[in-house]
mmCIF file of C-alpha atoms and ligand atoms in Angstrom:
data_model
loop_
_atom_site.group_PDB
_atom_site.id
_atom_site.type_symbol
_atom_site.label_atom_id
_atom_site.label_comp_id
_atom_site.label_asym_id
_atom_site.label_seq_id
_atom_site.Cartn_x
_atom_site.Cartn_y
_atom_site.Cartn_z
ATOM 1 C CA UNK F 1 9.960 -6.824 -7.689
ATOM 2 C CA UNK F 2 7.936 -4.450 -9.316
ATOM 3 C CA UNK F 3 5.552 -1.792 -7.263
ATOM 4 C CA UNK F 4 1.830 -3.054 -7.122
ATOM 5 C CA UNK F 5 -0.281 -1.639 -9.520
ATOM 6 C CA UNK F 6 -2.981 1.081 -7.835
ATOM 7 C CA UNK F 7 -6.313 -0.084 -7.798
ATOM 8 C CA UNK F 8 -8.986 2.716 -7.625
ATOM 9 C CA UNK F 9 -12.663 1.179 -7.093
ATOM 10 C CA UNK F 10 -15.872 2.060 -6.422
ATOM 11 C CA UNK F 11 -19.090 0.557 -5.034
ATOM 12 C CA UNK F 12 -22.586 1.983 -5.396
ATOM 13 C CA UNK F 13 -26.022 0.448 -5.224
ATOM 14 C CA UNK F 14 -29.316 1.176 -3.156
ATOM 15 C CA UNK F 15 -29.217 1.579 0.435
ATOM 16 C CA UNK F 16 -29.106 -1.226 2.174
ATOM 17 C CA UNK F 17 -27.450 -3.367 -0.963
ATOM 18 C CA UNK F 18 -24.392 -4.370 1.328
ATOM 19 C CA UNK F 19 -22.111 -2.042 -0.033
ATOM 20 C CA UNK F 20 -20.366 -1.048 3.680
ATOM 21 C CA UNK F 21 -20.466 -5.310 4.108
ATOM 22 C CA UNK F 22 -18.958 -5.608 0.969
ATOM 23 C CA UNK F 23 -16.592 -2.577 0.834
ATOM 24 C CA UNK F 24 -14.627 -3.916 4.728
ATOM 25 C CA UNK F 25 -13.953 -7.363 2.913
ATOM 26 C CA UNK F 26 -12.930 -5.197 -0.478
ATOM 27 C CA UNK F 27 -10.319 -3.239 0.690
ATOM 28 C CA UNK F 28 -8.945 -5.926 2.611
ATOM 29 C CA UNK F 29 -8.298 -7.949 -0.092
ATOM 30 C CA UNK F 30 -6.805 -5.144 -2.272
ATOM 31 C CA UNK F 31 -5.053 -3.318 0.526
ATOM 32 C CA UNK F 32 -6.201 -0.025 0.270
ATOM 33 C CA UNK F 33 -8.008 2.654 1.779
ATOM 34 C CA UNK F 34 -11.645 2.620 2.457
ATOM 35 C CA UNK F 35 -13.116 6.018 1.953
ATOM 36 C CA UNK F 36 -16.913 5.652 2.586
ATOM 37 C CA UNK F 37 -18.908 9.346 2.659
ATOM 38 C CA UNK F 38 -21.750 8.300 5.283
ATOM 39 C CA UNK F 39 -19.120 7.235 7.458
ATOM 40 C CA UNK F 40 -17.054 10.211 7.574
ATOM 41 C CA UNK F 41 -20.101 12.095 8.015
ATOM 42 C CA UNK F 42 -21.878 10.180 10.967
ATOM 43 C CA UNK F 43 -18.161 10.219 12.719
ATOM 44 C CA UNK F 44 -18.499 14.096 12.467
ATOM 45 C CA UNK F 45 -22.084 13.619 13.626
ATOM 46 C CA UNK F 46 -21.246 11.667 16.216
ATOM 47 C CA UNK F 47 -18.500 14.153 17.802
ATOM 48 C CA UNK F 48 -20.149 16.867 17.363
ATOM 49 C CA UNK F 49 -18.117 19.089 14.570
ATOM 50 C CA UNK F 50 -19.213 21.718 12.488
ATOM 51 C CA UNK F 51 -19.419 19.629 9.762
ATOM 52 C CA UNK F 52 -21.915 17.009 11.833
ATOM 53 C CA UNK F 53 -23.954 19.860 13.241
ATOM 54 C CA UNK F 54 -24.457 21.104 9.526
ATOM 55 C CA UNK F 55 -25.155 17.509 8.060
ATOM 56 C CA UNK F 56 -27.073 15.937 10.705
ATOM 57 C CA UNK F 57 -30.808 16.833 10.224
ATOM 58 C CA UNK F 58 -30.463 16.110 6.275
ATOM 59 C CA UNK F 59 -28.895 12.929 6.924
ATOM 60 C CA UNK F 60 -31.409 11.514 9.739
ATOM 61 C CA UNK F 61 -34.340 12.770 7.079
ATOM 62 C CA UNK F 62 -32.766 10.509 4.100
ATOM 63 C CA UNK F 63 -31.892 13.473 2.180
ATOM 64 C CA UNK F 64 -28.572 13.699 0.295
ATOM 65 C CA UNK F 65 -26.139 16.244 1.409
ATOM 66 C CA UNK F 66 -25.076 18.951 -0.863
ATOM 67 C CA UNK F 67 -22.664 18.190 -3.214
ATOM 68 C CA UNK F 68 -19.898 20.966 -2.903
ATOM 69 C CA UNK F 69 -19.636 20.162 0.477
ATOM 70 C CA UNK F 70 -19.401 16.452 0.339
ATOM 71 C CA UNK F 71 -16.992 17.245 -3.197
ATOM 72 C CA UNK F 72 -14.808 19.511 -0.947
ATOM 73 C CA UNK F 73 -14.575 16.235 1.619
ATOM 74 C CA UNK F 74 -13.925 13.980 -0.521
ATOM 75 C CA UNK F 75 -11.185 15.927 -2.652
ATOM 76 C CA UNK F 76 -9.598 16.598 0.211
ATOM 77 C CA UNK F 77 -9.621 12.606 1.441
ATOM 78 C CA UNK F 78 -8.284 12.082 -2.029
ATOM 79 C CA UNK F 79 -4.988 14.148 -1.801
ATOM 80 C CA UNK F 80 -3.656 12.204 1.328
ATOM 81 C CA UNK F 81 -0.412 10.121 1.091
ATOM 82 C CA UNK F 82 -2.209 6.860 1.849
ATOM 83 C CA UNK F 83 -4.316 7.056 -1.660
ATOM 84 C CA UNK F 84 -1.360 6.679 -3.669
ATOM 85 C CA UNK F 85 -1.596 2.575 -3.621
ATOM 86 C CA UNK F 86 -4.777 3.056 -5.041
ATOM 87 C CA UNK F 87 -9.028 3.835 -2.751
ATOM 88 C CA UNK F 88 -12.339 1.913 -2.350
ATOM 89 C CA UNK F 89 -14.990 4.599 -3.028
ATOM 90 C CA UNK F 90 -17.962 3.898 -0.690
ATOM 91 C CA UNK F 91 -21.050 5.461 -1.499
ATOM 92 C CA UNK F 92 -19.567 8.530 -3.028
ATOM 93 C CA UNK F 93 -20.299 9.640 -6.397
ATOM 94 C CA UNK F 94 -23.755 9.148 -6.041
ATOM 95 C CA UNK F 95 -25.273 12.122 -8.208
ATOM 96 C CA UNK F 96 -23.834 13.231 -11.541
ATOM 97 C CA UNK F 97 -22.239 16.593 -10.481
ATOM 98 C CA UNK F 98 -20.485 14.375 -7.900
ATOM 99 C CA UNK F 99 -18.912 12.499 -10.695
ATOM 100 C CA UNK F 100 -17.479 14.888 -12.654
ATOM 101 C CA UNK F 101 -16.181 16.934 -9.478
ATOM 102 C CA UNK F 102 -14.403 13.492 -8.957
ATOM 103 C CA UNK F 103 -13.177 13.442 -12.288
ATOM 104 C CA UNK F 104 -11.904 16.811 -12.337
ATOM 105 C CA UNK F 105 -9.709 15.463 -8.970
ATOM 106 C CA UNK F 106 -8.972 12.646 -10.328
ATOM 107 C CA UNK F 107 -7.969 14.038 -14.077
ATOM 108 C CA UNK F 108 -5.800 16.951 -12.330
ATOM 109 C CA UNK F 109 -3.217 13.877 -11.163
ATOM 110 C CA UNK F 110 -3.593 11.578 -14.674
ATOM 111 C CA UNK F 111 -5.675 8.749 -12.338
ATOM 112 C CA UNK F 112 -9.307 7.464 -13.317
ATOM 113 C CA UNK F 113 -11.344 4.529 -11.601
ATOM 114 C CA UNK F 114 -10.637 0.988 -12.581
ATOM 115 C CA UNK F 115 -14.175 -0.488 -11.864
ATOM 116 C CA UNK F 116 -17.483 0.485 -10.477
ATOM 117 C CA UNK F 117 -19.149 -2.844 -8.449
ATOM 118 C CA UNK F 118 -22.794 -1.667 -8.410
ATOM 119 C CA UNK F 119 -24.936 -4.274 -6.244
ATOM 120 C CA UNK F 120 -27.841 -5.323 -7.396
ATOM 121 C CA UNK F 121 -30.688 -5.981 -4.720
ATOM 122 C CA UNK F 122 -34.349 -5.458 -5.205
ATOM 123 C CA UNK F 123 -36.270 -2.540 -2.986
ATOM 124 C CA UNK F 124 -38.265 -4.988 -0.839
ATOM 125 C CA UNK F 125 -35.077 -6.474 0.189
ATOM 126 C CA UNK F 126 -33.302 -3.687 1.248
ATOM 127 C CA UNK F 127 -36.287 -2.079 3.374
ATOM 128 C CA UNK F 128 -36.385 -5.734 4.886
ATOM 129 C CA UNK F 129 -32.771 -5.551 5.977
ATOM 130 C CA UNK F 130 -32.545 -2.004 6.689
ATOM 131 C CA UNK F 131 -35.717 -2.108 8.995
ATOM 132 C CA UNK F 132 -32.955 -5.339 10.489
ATOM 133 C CA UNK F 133 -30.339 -3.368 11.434
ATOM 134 C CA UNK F 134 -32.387 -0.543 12.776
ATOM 135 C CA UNK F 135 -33.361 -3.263 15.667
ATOM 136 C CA UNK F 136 -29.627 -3.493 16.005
ATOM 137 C CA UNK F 137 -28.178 -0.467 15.530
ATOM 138 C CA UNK F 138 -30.786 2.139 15.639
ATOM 139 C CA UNK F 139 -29.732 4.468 12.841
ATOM 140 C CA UNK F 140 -31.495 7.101 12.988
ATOM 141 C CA UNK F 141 -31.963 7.240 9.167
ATOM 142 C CA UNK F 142 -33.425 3.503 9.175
ATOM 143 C CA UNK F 143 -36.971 4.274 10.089
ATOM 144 C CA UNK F 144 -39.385 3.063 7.101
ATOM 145 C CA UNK F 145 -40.235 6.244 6.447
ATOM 146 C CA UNK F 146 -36.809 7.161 5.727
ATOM 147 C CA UNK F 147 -35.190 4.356 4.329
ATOM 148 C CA UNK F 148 -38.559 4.276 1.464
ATOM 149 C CA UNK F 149 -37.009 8.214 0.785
ATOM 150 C CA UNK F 150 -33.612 6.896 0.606
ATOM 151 C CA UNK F 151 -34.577 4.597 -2.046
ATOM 152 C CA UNK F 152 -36.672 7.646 -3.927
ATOM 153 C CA UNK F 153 -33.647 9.480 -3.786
ATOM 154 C CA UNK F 154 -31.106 6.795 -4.972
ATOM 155 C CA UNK F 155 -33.470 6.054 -7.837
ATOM 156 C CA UNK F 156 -33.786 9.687 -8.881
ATOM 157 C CA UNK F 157 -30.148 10.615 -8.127
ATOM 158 C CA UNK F 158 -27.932 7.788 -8.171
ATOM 159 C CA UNK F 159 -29.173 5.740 -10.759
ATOM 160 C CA UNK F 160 -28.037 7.601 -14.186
ATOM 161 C CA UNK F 161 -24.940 6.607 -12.674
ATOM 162 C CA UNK F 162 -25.218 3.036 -13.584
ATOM 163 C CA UNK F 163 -25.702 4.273 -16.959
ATOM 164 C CA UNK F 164 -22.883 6.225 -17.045
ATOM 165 C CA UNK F 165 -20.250 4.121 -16.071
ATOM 166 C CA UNK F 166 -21.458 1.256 -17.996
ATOM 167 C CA UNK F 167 -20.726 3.933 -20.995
ATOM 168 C CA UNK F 168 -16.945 4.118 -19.703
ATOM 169 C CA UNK F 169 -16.626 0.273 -20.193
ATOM 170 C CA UNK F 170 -15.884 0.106 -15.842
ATOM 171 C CA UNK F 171 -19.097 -0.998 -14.515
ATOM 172 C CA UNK F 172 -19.383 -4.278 -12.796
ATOM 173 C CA UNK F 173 -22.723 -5.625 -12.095
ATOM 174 C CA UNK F 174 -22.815 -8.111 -9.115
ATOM 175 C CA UNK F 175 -26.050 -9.691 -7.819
ATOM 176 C CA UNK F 176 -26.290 -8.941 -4.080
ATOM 177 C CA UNK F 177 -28.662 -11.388 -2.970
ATOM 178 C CA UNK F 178 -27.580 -14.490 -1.081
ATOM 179 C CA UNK F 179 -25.174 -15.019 1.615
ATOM 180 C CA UNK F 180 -22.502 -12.246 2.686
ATOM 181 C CA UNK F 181 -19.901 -15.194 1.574
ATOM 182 C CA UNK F 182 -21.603 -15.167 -1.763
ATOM 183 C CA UNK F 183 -21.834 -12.272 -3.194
ATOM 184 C CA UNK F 184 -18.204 -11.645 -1.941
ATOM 185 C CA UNK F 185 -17.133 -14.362 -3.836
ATOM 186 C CA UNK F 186 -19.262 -12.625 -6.996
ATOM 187 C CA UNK F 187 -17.559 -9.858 -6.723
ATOM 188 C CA UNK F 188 -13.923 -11.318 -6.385
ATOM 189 C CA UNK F 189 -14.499 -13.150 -9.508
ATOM 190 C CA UNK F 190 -15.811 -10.093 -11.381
ATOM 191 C CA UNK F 191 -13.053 -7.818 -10.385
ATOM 192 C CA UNK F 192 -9.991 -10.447 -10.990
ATOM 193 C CA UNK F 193 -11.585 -10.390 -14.161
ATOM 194 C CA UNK F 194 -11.581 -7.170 -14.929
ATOM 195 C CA UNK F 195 -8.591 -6.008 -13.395
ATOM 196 C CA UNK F 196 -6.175 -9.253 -14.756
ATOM 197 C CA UNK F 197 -5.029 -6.984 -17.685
ATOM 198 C CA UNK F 198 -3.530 -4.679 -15.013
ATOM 199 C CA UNK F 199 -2.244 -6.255 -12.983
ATOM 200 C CA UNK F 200 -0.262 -9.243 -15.720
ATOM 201 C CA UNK F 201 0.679 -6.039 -16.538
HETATM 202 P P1 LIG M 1 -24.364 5.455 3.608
HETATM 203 O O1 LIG M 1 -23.541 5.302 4.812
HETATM 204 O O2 LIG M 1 -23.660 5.264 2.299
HETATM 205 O O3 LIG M 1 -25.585 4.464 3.851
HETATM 206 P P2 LIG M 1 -26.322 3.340 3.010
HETATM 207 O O4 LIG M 1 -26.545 3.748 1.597
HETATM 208 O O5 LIG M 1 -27.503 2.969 3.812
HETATM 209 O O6 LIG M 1 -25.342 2.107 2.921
HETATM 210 P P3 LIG M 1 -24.679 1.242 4.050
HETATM 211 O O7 LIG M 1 -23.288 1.004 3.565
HETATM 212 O O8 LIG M 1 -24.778 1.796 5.386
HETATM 213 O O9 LIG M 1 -25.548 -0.058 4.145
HETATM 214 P P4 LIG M 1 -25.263 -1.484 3.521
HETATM 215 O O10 LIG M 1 -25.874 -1.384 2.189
HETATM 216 O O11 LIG M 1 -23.822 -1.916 3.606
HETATM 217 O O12 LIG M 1 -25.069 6.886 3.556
HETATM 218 C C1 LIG M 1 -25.840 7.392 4.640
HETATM 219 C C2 LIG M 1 -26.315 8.825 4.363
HETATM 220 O O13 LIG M 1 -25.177 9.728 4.260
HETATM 221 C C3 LIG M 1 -27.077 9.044 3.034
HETATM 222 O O14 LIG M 1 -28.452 8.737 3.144
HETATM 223 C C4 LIG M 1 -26.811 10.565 2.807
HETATM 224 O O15 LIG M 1 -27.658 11.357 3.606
HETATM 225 C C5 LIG M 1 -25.398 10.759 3.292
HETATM 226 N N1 LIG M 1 -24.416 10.591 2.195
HETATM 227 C C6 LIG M 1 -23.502 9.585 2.088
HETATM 228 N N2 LIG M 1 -22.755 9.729 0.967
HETATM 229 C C7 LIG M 1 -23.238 10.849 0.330
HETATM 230 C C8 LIG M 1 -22.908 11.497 -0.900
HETATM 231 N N3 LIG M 1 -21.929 11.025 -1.703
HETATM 232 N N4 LIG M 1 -23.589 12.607 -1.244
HETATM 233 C C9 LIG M 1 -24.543 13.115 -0.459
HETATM 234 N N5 LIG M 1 -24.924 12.536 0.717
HETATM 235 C C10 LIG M 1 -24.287 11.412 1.113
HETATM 236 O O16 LIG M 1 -25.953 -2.519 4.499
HETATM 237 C C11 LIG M 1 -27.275 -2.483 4.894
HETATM 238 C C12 LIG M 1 -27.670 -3.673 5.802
HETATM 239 O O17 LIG M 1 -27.763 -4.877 5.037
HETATM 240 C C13 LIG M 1 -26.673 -3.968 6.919
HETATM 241 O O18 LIG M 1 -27.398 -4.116 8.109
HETATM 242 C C14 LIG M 1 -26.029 -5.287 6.540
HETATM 243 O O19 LIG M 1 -25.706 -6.079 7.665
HETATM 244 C C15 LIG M 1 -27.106 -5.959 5.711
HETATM 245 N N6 LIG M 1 -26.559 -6.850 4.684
HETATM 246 C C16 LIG M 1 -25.472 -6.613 3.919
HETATM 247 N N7 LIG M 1 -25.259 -7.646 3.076
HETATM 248 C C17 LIG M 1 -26.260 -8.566 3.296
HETATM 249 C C18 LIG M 1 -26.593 -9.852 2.721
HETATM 250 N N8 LIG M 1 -25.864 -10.413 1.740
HETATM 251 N N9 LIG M 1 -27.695 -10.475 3.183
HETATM 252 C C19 LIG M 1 -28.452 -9.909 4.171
HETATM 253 N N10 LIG M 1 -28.177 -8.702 4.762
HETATM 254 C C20 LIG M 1 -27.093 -8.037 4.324
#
């Protein structure tokens, strides 16, 4: 039997698009690691480490936090053992210096990403279900206030990305509307697509 294949994938869209839904159902169908920025930082938040005490205050105000340090984090996640089967990216690259820090990582052991899944959800829908899940969870960066800066800041910052990516032939665009079901099923279909070459292979 030959080794599976290593399946490197990303998922970006707006906040609030479903991309943590999406990514838990992701990398259990693909069996790999789930490496998802916001979450490392709020853990750090949340037990109070250097690294949360630096982040917190430009996290709770929506603001992105700087890029060597989440570059340094994230090349660091990257070197573990566990990557070698292949990562889900979670809401990292999400400005262009981000990207080519991760390409330099990536480059420096002959890997690149196999596809970029960018949801697709309009802003009055993601303010709706982000203002949701603040009555659940109470985020402290889902106020409206803050969640209307996120969105500023993904369309200033993160959006070129969709640009680039579609460039590099890898981007996947999956509408994110409709039941959590159905837009896993969307994106299922889209990646078997993309990745059948590979993995025939
Ligand atoms: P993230 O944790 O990435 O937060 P997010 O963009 O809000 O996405 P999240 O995954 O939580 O929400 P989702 O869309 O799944 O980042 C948080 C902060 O960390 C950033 O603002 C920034 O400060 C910092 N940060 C993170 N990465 C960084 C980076 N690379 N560089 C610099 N700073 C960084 O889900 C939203 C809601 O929608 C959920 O309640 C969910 O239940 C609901 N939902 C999902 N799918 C649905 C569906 N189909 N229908 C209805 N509701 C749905």
């Amino acid at each position: 039997m030959t080794a599976a294949p290593q399946t490197r994938l990303l998922i970006i869209g707006p906040p609030g698009a479903g991309k943590g839904t999406q990514a838990s159902r992701i990398v259990e169908r693909f069996g790999v690691p789930w490496i998802s920025t916001g979450d490392i930082f709020r853990a750090n938040i949340k037990a109070g480490t250097p690294l949360g005490q630096r982040v917190s205050q430009l996290i709770e105000a929506g603001k992105l936090v700087p890029d060597e340090l989440t570059n340094e984090i994230v090349e660091d996640r990257l070197r573990h053992e566990d990557v070698s089967s292949g990562f889900l990216l979670d809401g990292y690259p999400r400005t262009v210096d981000q990207v080519h820090a991760l390409d330099r990582v990536l480059e420096s052991d002959a890997r690149a990403l196999d596809a970029v899944v960018l949801l697709e959800v309009d802003t009055d829908e993601v303010v709706a279900r982000l203002l949701k899940r603040a009555e659940i969870e109470g985020r402290v960066d889902d106020t409206e206030e803050v969640i209307r800066h996120r969105q500023q800041v993904y369309a200033e910052q993160t959006q070129p990305l969709v640009e680039l990516f579609g460039d590099r032939g890898i981007l996947i665009a999956v509408d994110g509307l409709g039941s959590v079901d159905d837009v896993s099923d969307r994106i299922f279909a889209a990646l078997d697509a993309k990745l059948e070459p590979k993995t025939a292979a």
